């Protein structure tokens, strides 16, 4: 029996940067009836609002939902009829400039230049800088084909770790690499969630598609949480149904 179930977003609850499907919204509403729910991922708040917050059915108990953008460096809760930020930890302008310069240098050095891009490839999310290989508006089909085995991003990740010692550099989504402060990863976010919610870590479980070394969900496993690795949102639906059945 778990008091809180935490999820990754892209690849776990929804396809990359897509809104959760109605059946996922209903499943999450069912889960909120028996446990607290958290979503922690690399996207910023507008993406969370578009993909999750605005897509839940009216019956969902939003008071038990914890939304954690930019790898948990921000936390939003629903209080007094609206979503509000509980905290946000931001990079300085100098830190942002250093990270963006390192991205450009790393991409030039590793040679991963796609034939086509859609929108900006490097996004400043305040508390996180995110590289999206094909651009922020790339179609899902192109994203899924670019680096399905993470091999390309592992090369870029290794180069960035040489250029940016002291920062956390993790892969997420279908084409992304997320950079946050050292020690800031999903384990950090989950510990902040423990502090804000009062729910112990051993009363939580985590569900994600990138629970492997170098994946941005892996820190949850290293933290000691019970974890479930899924391949896609369809598997997540099965996990949620099992949890709901066991919690009743």
PDB file of C-alpha atoms in Angstrom:
ATOM      1  CA  UNK A   1       0.000   0.000   0.000  1.00  0.00           C
ATOM      2  CA  UNK A   2       1.496   3.317  -1.098  1.00  0.00           C
ATOM      3  CA  UNK A   3       0.381   6.761  -0.024  1.00  0.00           C
ATOM      4  CA  UNK A   4       1.714   8.516  -3.142  1.00  0.00           C
ATOM      5  CA  UNK A   5       2.437   7.436  -6.711  1.00  0.00           C
ATOM      6  CA  UNK A   6       4.836   9.620  -8.709  1.00  0.00           C
ATOM      7  CA  UNK A   7       5.097   9.575 -12.499  1.00  0.00           C
ATOM      8  CA  UNK A   8       7.374  10.780 -15.242  1.00  0.00           C
ATOM      9  CA  UNK A   9       5.403  12.555 -17.983  1.00  0.00           C
ATOM     10  CA  UNK A  10       6.659  12.107 -21.564  1.00  0.00           C
ATOM     11  CA  UNK A  11       6.783   8.467 -22.557  1.00  0.00           C
ATOM     12  CA  UNK A  12       5.026   7.465 -19.334  1.00  0.00           C
ATOM     13  CA  UNK A  13       1.717   9.326 -19.032  1.00  0.00           C
ATOM     14  CA  UNK A  14       1.646  10.709 -22.576  1.00  0.00           C
ATOM     15  CA  UNK A  15       3.524  10.684 -25.860  1.00  0.00           C
ATOM     16  CA  UNK A  16       6.308  13.268 -26.033  1.00  0.00           C
ATOM     17  CA  UNK A  17       4.862  16.770 -25.472  1.00  0.00           C
ATOM     18  CA  UNK A  18       1.335  15.510 -26.167  1.00  0.00           C
ATOM     19  CA  UNK A  19      -1.669  15.903 -23.869  1.00  0.00           C
ATOM     20  CA  UNK A  20      -2.662  12.886 -21.830  1.00  0.00           C
ATOM     21  CA  UNK A  21      -5.423  10.922 -23.524  1.00  0.00           C
ATOM     22  CA  UNK A  22      -8.917  10.914 -21.977  1.00  0.00           C
ATOM     23  CA  UNK A  23      -8.446   7.340 -20.708  1.00  0.00           C
ATOM     24  CA  UNK A  24      -5.279   8.417 -18.872  1.00  0.00           C
ATOM     25  CA  UNK A  25      -7.136  11.361 -17.335  1.00  0.00           C
ATOM     26  CA  UNK A  26      -9.820   8.997 -16.067  1.00  0.00           C
ATOM     27  CA  UNK A  27      -7.188   6.574 -14.735  1.00  0.00           C
ATOM     28  CA  UNK A  28      -5.427   9.366 -12.857  1.00  0.00           C
ATOM     29  CA  UNK A  29      -8.764  10.501 -11.405  1.00  0.00           C
ATOM     30  CA  UNK A  30      -9.326   6.939 -10.191  1.00  0.00           C
ATOM     31  CA  UNK A  31      -5.851   6.900  -8.640  1.00  0.00           C
ATOM     32  CA  UNK A  32      -6.432  10.253  -6.925  1.00  0.00           C
ATOM     33  CA  UNK A  33      -9.368   8.616  -5.226  1.00  0.00           C
ATOM     34  CA  UNK A  34      -7.059   6.247  -3.343  1.00  0.00           C
ATOM     35  CA  UNK A  35      -3.656   8.025  -3.175  1.00  0.00           C
ATOM     36  CA  UNK A  36      -1.779  11.250  -3.732  1.00  0.00           C
ATOM     37  CA  UNK A  37      -0.288  11.609  -7.222  1.00  0.00           C
ATOM     38  CA  UNK A  38       2.814  13.504  -8.351  1.00  0.00           C
ATOM     39  CA  UNK A  39       4.110  14.196 -11.854  1.00  0.00           C
ATOM     40  CA  UNK A  40       7.790  15.142 -12.171  1.00  0.00           C
ATOM     41  CA  UNK A  41       9.381  15.841 -15.538  1.00  0.00           C
ATOM     42  CA  UNK A  42      11.661  18.183 -17.458  1.00  0.00           C
ATOM     43  CA  UNK A  43       9.003  20.391 -19.050  1.00  0.00           C
ATOM     44  CA  UNK A  44       8.135  23.810 -17.643  1.00  0.00           C
ATOM     45  CA  UNK A  45       4.759  24.755 -16.130  1.00  0.00           C
ATOM     46  CA  UNK A  46       3.019  25.756 -19.408  1.00  0.00           C
ATOM     47  CA  UNK A  47       3.770  22.286 -20.759  1.00  0.00           C
ATOM     48  CA  UNK A  48       2.440  20.640 -17.577  1.00  0.00           C
ATOM     49  CA  UNK A  49      -0.719  22.717 -17.784  1.00  0.00           C
ATOM     50  CA  UNK A  50      -1.233  21.797 -21.446  1.00  0.00           C
ATOM     51  CA  UNK A  51      -0.468  18.097 -21.010  1.00  0.00           C
ATOM     52  CA  UNK A  52      -1.936  17.274 -17.602  1.00  0.00           C
ATOM     53  CA  UNK A  53      -3.583  19.946 -15.449  1.00  0.00           C
ATOM     54  CA  UNK A  54      -6.104  21.083 -18.059  1.00  0.00           C
ATOM     55  CA  UNK A  55      -6.888  17.536 -19.193  1.00  0.00           C
ATOM     56  CA  UNK A  56      -8.180  15.931 -16.017  1.00  0.00           C
ATOM     57  CA  UNK A  57     -11.896  15.215 -15.559  1.00  0.00           C
ATOM     58  CA  UNK A  58     -13.910  17.382 -13.182  1.00  0.00           C
ATOM     59  CA  UNK A  59     -14.131  14.543 -10.648  1.00  0.00           C
ATOM     60  CA  UNK A  60     -10.348  14.455 -10.110  1.00  0.00           C
ATOM     61  CA  UNK A  61      -9.296  15.464  -6.570  1.00  0.00           C
ATOM     62  CA  UNK A  62      -6.749  18.125  -7.538  1.00  0.00           C
ATOM     63  CA  UNK A  63      -5.897  18.839  -3.889  1.00  0.00           C
ATOM     64  CA  UNK A  64      -4.002  15.525  -3.901  1.00  0.00           C
ATOM     65  CA  UNK A  65      -2.066  16.257  -7.110  1.00  0.00           C
ATOM     66  CA  UNK A  66       1.530  17.543  -6.991  1.00  0.00           C
ATOM     67  CA  UNK A  67       2.957  18.871 -10.273  1.00  0.00           C
ATOM     68  CA  UNK A  68       6.749  19.247 -10.431  1.00  0.00           C
ATOM     69  CA  UNK A  69       8.082  20.912 -13.602  1.00  0.00           C
ATOM     70  CA  UNK A  70      11.744  21.217 -14.603  1.00  0.00           C
ATOM     71  CA  UNK A  71      12.820  18.024 -12.830  1.00  0.00           C
ATOM     72  CA  UNK A  72      11.327  19.091  -9.506  1.00  0.00           C
ATOM     73  CA  UNK A  73      13.023  22.482  -9.302  1.00  0.00           C
ATOM     74  CA  UNK A  74       9.484  23.877  -9.295  1.00  0.00           C
ATOM     75  CA  UNK A  75       6.376  22.658  -7.477  1.00  0.00           C
ATOM     76  CA  UNK A  76       2.758  23.585  -8.201  1.00  0.00           C
ATOM     77  CA  UNK A  77      -0.272  22.700  -6.104  1.00  0.00           C
ATOM     78  CA  UNK A  78      -3.994  23.397  -6.492  1.00  0.00           C
ATOM     79  CA  UNK A  79      -5.233  25.613  -3.695  1.00  0.00           C
ATOM     80  CA  UNK A  80      -8.150  28.060  -3.454  1.00  0.00           C
ATOM     81  CA  UNK A  81      -9.372  27.107  -6.919  1.00  0.00           C
ATOM     82  CA  UNK A  82      -6.133  27.704  -8.830  1.00  0.00           C
ATOM     83  CA  UNK A  83      -2.659  26.327  -9.501  1.00  0.00           C
ATOM     84  CA  UNK A  84       0.106  28.190  -7.659  1.00  0.00           C
ATOM     85  CA  UNK A  85       3.879  27.798  -7.402  1.00  0.00           C
ATOM     86  CA  UNK A  86       5.101  26.607  -4.008  1.00  0.00           C
ATOM     87  CA  UNK A  87       8.752  27.200  -4.926  1.00  0.00           C
ATOM     88  CA  UNK A  88      11.019  27.773  -7.963  1.00  0.00           C
ATOM     89  CA  UNK A  89      14.812  27.534  -7.970  1.00  0.00           C
ATOM     90  CA  UNK A  90      16.281  29.514 -10.873  1.00  0.00           C
ATOM     91  CA  UNK A  91      19.688  29.683 -12.585  1.00  0.00           C
ATOM     92  CA  UNK A  92      21.476  33.047 -12.650  1.00  0.00           C
ATOM     93  CA  UNK A  93      21.960  34.770 -16.026  1.00  0.00           C
ATOM     94  CA  UNK A  94      25.684  33.939 -15.931  1.00  0.00           C
ATOM     95  CA  UNK A  95      24.974  30.252 -15.279  1.00  0.00           C
ATOM     96  CA  UNK A  96      22.487  30.142 -18.154  1.00  0.00           C
ATOM     97  CA  UNK A  97      24.972  31.719 -20.553  1.00  0.00           C
ATOM     98  CA  UNK A  98      27.664  29.203 -19.558  1.00  0.00           C
ATOM     99  CA  UNK A  99      25.348  26.238 -20.093  1.00  0.00           C
ATOM    100  CA  UNK A 100      24.061  27.452 -23.460  1.00  0.00           C
ATOM    101  CA  UNK A 101      27.613  28.069 -24.683  1.00  0.00           C
ATOM    102  CA  UNK A 102      28.590  24.552 -23.591  1.00  0.00           C
ATOM    103  CA  UNK A 103      25.660  23.082 -25.518  1.00  0.00           C
ATOM    104  CA  UNK A 104      26.747  24.831 -28.723  1.00  0.00           C
ATOM    105  CA  UNK A 105      30.360  23.704 -28.261  1.00  0.00           C
ATOM    106  CA  UNK A 106      29.345  20.137 -27.481  1.00  0.00           C
ATOM    107  CA  UNK A 107      27.051  19.824 -30.489  1.00  0.00           C
ATOM    108  CA  UNK A 108      29.803  21.145 -32.760  1.00  0.00           C
ATOM    109  CA  UNK A 109      32.325  18.712 -31.269  1.00  0.00           C
ATOM    110  CA  UNK A 110      30.114  15.619 -31.422  1.00  0.00           C
ATOM    111  CA  UNK A 111      28.726  16.362 -34.877  1.00  0.00           C
ATOM    112  CA  UNK A 112      25.085  15.491 -34.339  1.00  0.00           C
ATOM    113  CA  UNK A 113      23.460  17.878 -36.817  1.00  0.00           C
ATOM    114  CA  UNK A 114      19.952  16.807 -37.858  1.00  0.00           C
ATOM    115  CA  UNK A 115      18.796  17.287 -41.441  1.00  0.00           C
ATOM    116  CA  UNK A 116      15.742  19.243 -40.267  1.00  0.00           C
ATOM    117  CA  UNK A 117      14.691  21.008 -37.079  1.00  0.00           C
ATOM    118  CA  UNK A 118      11.403  22.453 -35.860  1.00  0.00           C
ATOM    119  CA  UNK A 119      11.792  25.496 -33.592  1.00  0.00           C
ATOM    120  CA  UNK A 120      14.464  26.313 -31.022  1.00  0.00           C
ATOM    121  CA  UNK A 121      16.764  23.477 -29.937  1.00  0.00           C
ATOM    122  CA  UNK A 122      17.905  25.016 -26.628  1.00  0.00           C
ATOM    123  CA  UNK A 123      15.246  26.253 -24.188  1.00  0.00           C
ATOM    124  CA  UNK A 124      15.741  28.303 -21.025  1.00  0.00           C
ATOM    125  CA  UNK A 125      13.246  27.005 -18.469  1.00  0.00           C
ATOM    126  CA  UNK A 126      14.532  29.158 -15.626  1.00  0.00           C
ATOM    127  CA  UNK A 127      15.638  26.404 -13.300  1.00  0.00           C
ATOM    128  CA  UNK A 128      16.653  24.064 -16.128  1.00  0.00           C
ATOM    129  CA  UNK A 129      18.204  24.384 -19.595  1.00  0.00           C
ATOM    130  CA  UNK A 130      16.876  21.784 -22.034  1.00  0.00           C
ATOM    131  CA  UNK A 131      18.287  20.672 -25.388  1.00  0.00           C
ATOM    132  CA  UNK A 132      15.786  19.162 -27.822  1.00  0.00           C
ATOM    133  CA  UNK A 133      17.722  17.654 -30.726  1.00  0.00           C
ATOM    134  CA  UNK A 134      15.092  18.285 -33.410  1.00  0.00           C
ATOM    135  CA  UNK A 135      13.628  21.470 -31.917  1.00  0.00           C
ATOM    136  CA  UNK A 136      10.849  22.189 -29.471  1.00  0.00           C
ATOM    137  CA  UNK A 137       8.047  21.741 -32.031  1.00  0.00           C
ATOM    138  CA  UNK A 138       9.325  18.615 -33.772  1.00  0.00           C
ATOM    139  CA  UNK A 139       6.635  16.101 -34.796  1.00  0.00           C
ATOM    140  CA  UNK A 140       6.386  13.008 -32.666  1.00  0.00           C
ATOM    141  CA  UNK A 141       7.182  10.606 -35.518  1.00  0.00           C
ATOM    142  CA  UNK A 142      10.505  12.327 -36.260  1.00  0.00           C
ATOM    143  CA  UNK A 143      11.416  12.453 -32.563  1.00  0.00           C
ATOM    144  CA  UNK A 144      10.748   8.768 -32.016  1.00  0.00           C
ATOM    145  CA  UNK A 145      13.060   7.811 -34.901  1.00  0.00           C
ATOM    146  CA  UNK A 146      16.009  10.067 -34.033  1.00  0.00           C
ATOM    147  CA  UNK A 147      17.479   8.354 -30.964  1.00  0.00           C
ATOM    148  CA  UNK A 148      15.307   5.416 -29.845  1.00  0.00           C
ATOM    149  CA  UNK A 149      18.191   3.662 -28.059  1.00  0.00           C
ATOM    150  CA  UNK A 150      19.608   6.861 -26.476  1.00  0.00           C
ATOM    151  CA  UNK A 151      22.971   6.194 -28.189  1.00  0.00           C
ATOM    152  CA  UNK A 152      23.324   9.663 -29.756  1.00  0.00           C
ATOM    153  CA  UNK A 153      22.427  11.483 -26.562  1.00  0.00           C
ATOM    154  CA  UNK A 154      24.838   9.392 -24.506  1.00  0.00           C
ATOM    155  CA  UNK A 155      27.699  10.762 -26.642  1.00  0.00           C
ATOM    156  CA  UNK A 156      26.509  14.360 -26.201  1.00  0.00           C
ATOM    157  CA  UNK A 157      25.878  13.762 -22.492  1.00  0.00           C
ATOM    158  CA  UNK A 158      29.424  12.461 -21.953  1.00  0.00           C
ATOM    159  CA  UNK A 159      30.897  15.495 -23.734  1.00  0.00           C
ATOM    160  CA  UNK A 160      28.745  17.927 -21.746  1.00  0.00           C
ATOM    161  CA  UNK A 161      29.834  16.351 -18.463  1.00  0.00           C
ATOM    162  CA  UNK A 162      33.424  17.264 -19.352  1.00  0.00           C
ATOM    163  CA  UNK A 163      32.443  20.854 -20.153  1.00  0.00           C
ATOM    164  CA  UNK A 164      30.055  21.412 -17.231  1.00  0.00           C
ATOM    165  CA  UNK A 165      31.451  19.727 -14.130  1.00  0.00           C
ATOM    166  CA  UNK A 166      29.272  20.259 -11.111  1.00  0.00           C
ATOM    167  CA  UNK A 167      25.963  20.233 -13.009  1.00  0.00           C
ATOM    168  CA  UNK A 168      23.409  17.440 -13.413  1.00  0.00           C
ATOM    169  CA  UNK A 169      23.048  16.319 -17.046  1.00  0.00           C
ATOM    170  CA  UNK A 170      20.345  13.756 -17.784  1.00  0.00           C
ATOM    171  CA  UNK A 171      18.447  12.394 -20.775  1.00  0.00           C
ATOM    172  CA  UNK A 172      14.684  12.676 -20.920  1.00  0.00           C
ATOM    173  CA  UNK A 173      11.765  12.488 -23.333  1.00  0.00           C
ATOM    174  CA  UNK A 174      12.411  11.324 -26.892  1.00  0.00           C
ATOM    175  CA  UNK A 175      15.226  13.714 -27.902  1.00  0.00           C
ATOM    176  CA  UNK A 176      16.025  15.824 -24.830  1.00  0.00           C
ATOM    177  CA  UNK A 177      18.940  16.447 -22.499  1.00  0.00           C
ATOM    178  CA  UNK A 178      18.163  18.374 -19.301  1.00  0.00           C
ATOM    179  CA  UNK A 179      20.705  20.373 -17.292  1.00  0.00           C
ATOM    180  CA  UNK A 180      20.049  21.414 -13.695  1.00  0.00           C
ATOM    181  CA  UNK A 181      22.192  22.325 -10.701  1.00  0.00           C
ATOM    182  CA  UNK A 182      24.412  19.625  -9.235  1.00  0.00           C
ATOM    183  CA  UNK A 183      22.356  17.271  -7.130  1.00  0.00           C
ATOM    184  CA  UNK A 184      19.144  18.457  -8.767  1.00  0.00           C
ATOM    185  CA  UNK A 185      17.500  15.455 -10.378  1.00  0.00           C
ATOM    186  CA  UNK A 186      14.301  13.529  -9.794  1.00  0.00           C
ATOM    187  CA  UNK A 187      15.663  12.194  -6.502  1.00  0.00           C
ATOM    188  CA  UNK A 188      16.144  15.787  -5.366  1.00  0.00           C
ATOM    189  CA  UNK A 189      12.618  16.656  -6.493  1.00  0.00           C
ATOM    190  CA  UNK A 190      11.152  13.641  -4.718  1.00  0.00           C
ATOM    191  CA  UNK A 191      12.916  14.594  -1.488  1.00  0.00           C
ATOM    192  CA  UNK A 192      11.490  18.114  -1.803  1.00  0.00           C
ATOM    193  CA  UNK A 193       8.103  16.519  -2.366  1.00  0.00           C
ATOM    194  CA  UNK A 194       8.550  14.504   0.835  1.00  0.00           C
ATOM    195  CA  UNK A 195       9.277  17.701   2.727  1.00  0.00           C
ATOM    196  CA  UNK A 196       6.355  19.632   1.249  1.00  0.00           C
ATOM    197  CA  UNK A 197       3.786  16.827   1.436  1.00  0.00           C
ATOM    198  CA  UNK A 198       4.840  15.154   4.671  1.00  0.00           C
ATOM    199  CA  UNK A 199       4.708  11.786   2.895  1.00  0.00           C
ATOM    200  CA  UNK A 200       7.697   9.531   3.639  1.00  0.00           C
ATOM    201  CA  UNK A 201       9.799   8.226   0.738  1.00  0.00           C
ATOM    202  CA  UNK A 202       9.036   4.626   1.645  1.00  0.00           C
ATOM    203  CA  UNK A 203       5.336   5.444   1.248  1.00  0.00           C
ATOM    204  CA  UNK A 204       5.940   6.495  -2.378  1.00  0.00           C
ATOM    205  CA  UNK A 205       6.413   4.582  -5.620  1.00  0.00           C
ATOM    206  CA  UNK A 206       7.699   5.897  -8.948  1.00  0.00           C
ATOM    207  CA  UNK A 207       6.652   4.982 -12.489  1.00  0.00           C
ATOM    208  CA  UNK A 208       8.753   5.993 -15.507  1.00  0.00           C
ATOM    209  CA  UNK A 209      10.103   4.947 -18.893  1.00  0.00           C
ATOM    210  CA  UNK A 210      13.732   6.017 -18.335  1.00  0.00           C
ATOM    211  CA  UNK A 211      14.652   4.020 -15.227  1.00  0.00           C
ATOM    212  CA  UNK A 212      18.142   3.014 -16.372  1.00  0.00           C
ATOM    213  CA  UNK A 213      21.648   4.409 -15.731  1.00  0.00           C
ATOM    214  CA  UNK A 214      21.846   7.860 -17.375  1.00  0.00           C
ATOM    215  CA  UNK A 215      18.075   8.099 -17.774  1.00  0.00           C
ATOM    216  CA  UNK A 216      16.431  10.987 -15.979  1.00  0.00           C
ATOM    217  CA  UNK A 217      14.103   8.615 -14.074  1.00  0.00           C
ATOM    218  CA  UNK A 218      16.965   6.513 -12.676  1.00  0.00           C
ATOM    219  CA  UNK A 219      17.642   8.782  -9.650  1.00  0.00           C
ATOM    220  CA  UNK A 220      14.264   7.691  -8.227  1.00  0.00           C
ATOM    221  CA  UNK A 221      15.544   4.110  -8.154  1.00  0.00           C
ATOM    222  CA  UNK A 222      18.881   5.181  -6.659  1.00  0.00           C
ATOM    223  CA  UNK A 223      16.936   7.011  -3.946  1.00  0.00           C
ATOM    224  CA  UNK A 224      15.467   3.695  -2.900  1.00  0.00           C
ATOM    225  CA  UNK A 225      11.872   4.154  -4.009  1.00  0.00           C
ATOM    226  CA  UNK A 226       9.910   1.208  -5.302  1.00  0.00           C
ATOM    227  CA  UNK A 227       9.974   1.782  -9.066  1.00  0.00           C
ATOM    228  CA  UNK A 228       8.148   0.410 -12.093  1.00  0.00           C
ATOM    229  CA  UNK A 229       9.694   0.846 -15.539  1.00  0.00           C
ATOM    230  CA  UNK A 230       7.155   1.101 -18.356  1.00  0.00           C
ATOM    231  CA  UNK A 231       7.580   1.177 -22.118  1.00  0.00           C
ATOM    232  CA  UNK A 232       4.722   3.538 -22.909  1.00  0.00           C
ATOM    233  CA  UNK A 233       1.496   5.099 -21.569  1.00  0.00           C
ATOM    234  CA  UNK A 234      -0.442   1.921 -22.311  1.00  0.00           C
ATOM    235  CA  UNK A 235       1.692   0.015 -19.818  1.00  0.00           C
ATOM    236  CA  UNK A 236       1.239   2.873 -17.360  1.00  0.00           C
ATOM    237  CA  UNK A 237      -2.529   2.449 -17.565  1.00  0.00           C
ATOM    238  CA  UNK A 238      -2.104  -1.188 -16.541  1.00  0.00           C
ATOM    239  CA  UNK A 239       0.106  -0.174 -13.605  1.00  0.00           C
ATOM    240  CA  UNK A 240      -2.440   2.404 -12.441  1.00  0.00           C
ATOM    241  CA  UNK A 241      -5.284  -0.116 -12.662  1.00  0.00           C
ATOM    242  CA  UNK A 242      -3.292  -2.561 -10.548  1.00  0.00           C
ATOM    243  CA  UNK A 243      -2.475   0.063  -7.915  1.00  0.00           C
ATOM    244  CA  UNK A 244      -6.097   1.227  -7.702  1.00  0.00           C
ATOM    245  CA  UNK A 245      -7.312  -2.350  -7.320  1.00  0.00           C
ATOM    246  CA  UNK A 246      -4.774  -3.034  -4.542  1.00  0.00           C
ATOM    247  CA  UNK A 247      -5.481   0.217  -2.698  1.00  0.00           C
ATOM    248  CA  UNK A 248      -9.244  -0.272  -2.474  1.00  0.00           C
TER     249      UNK A 248
END
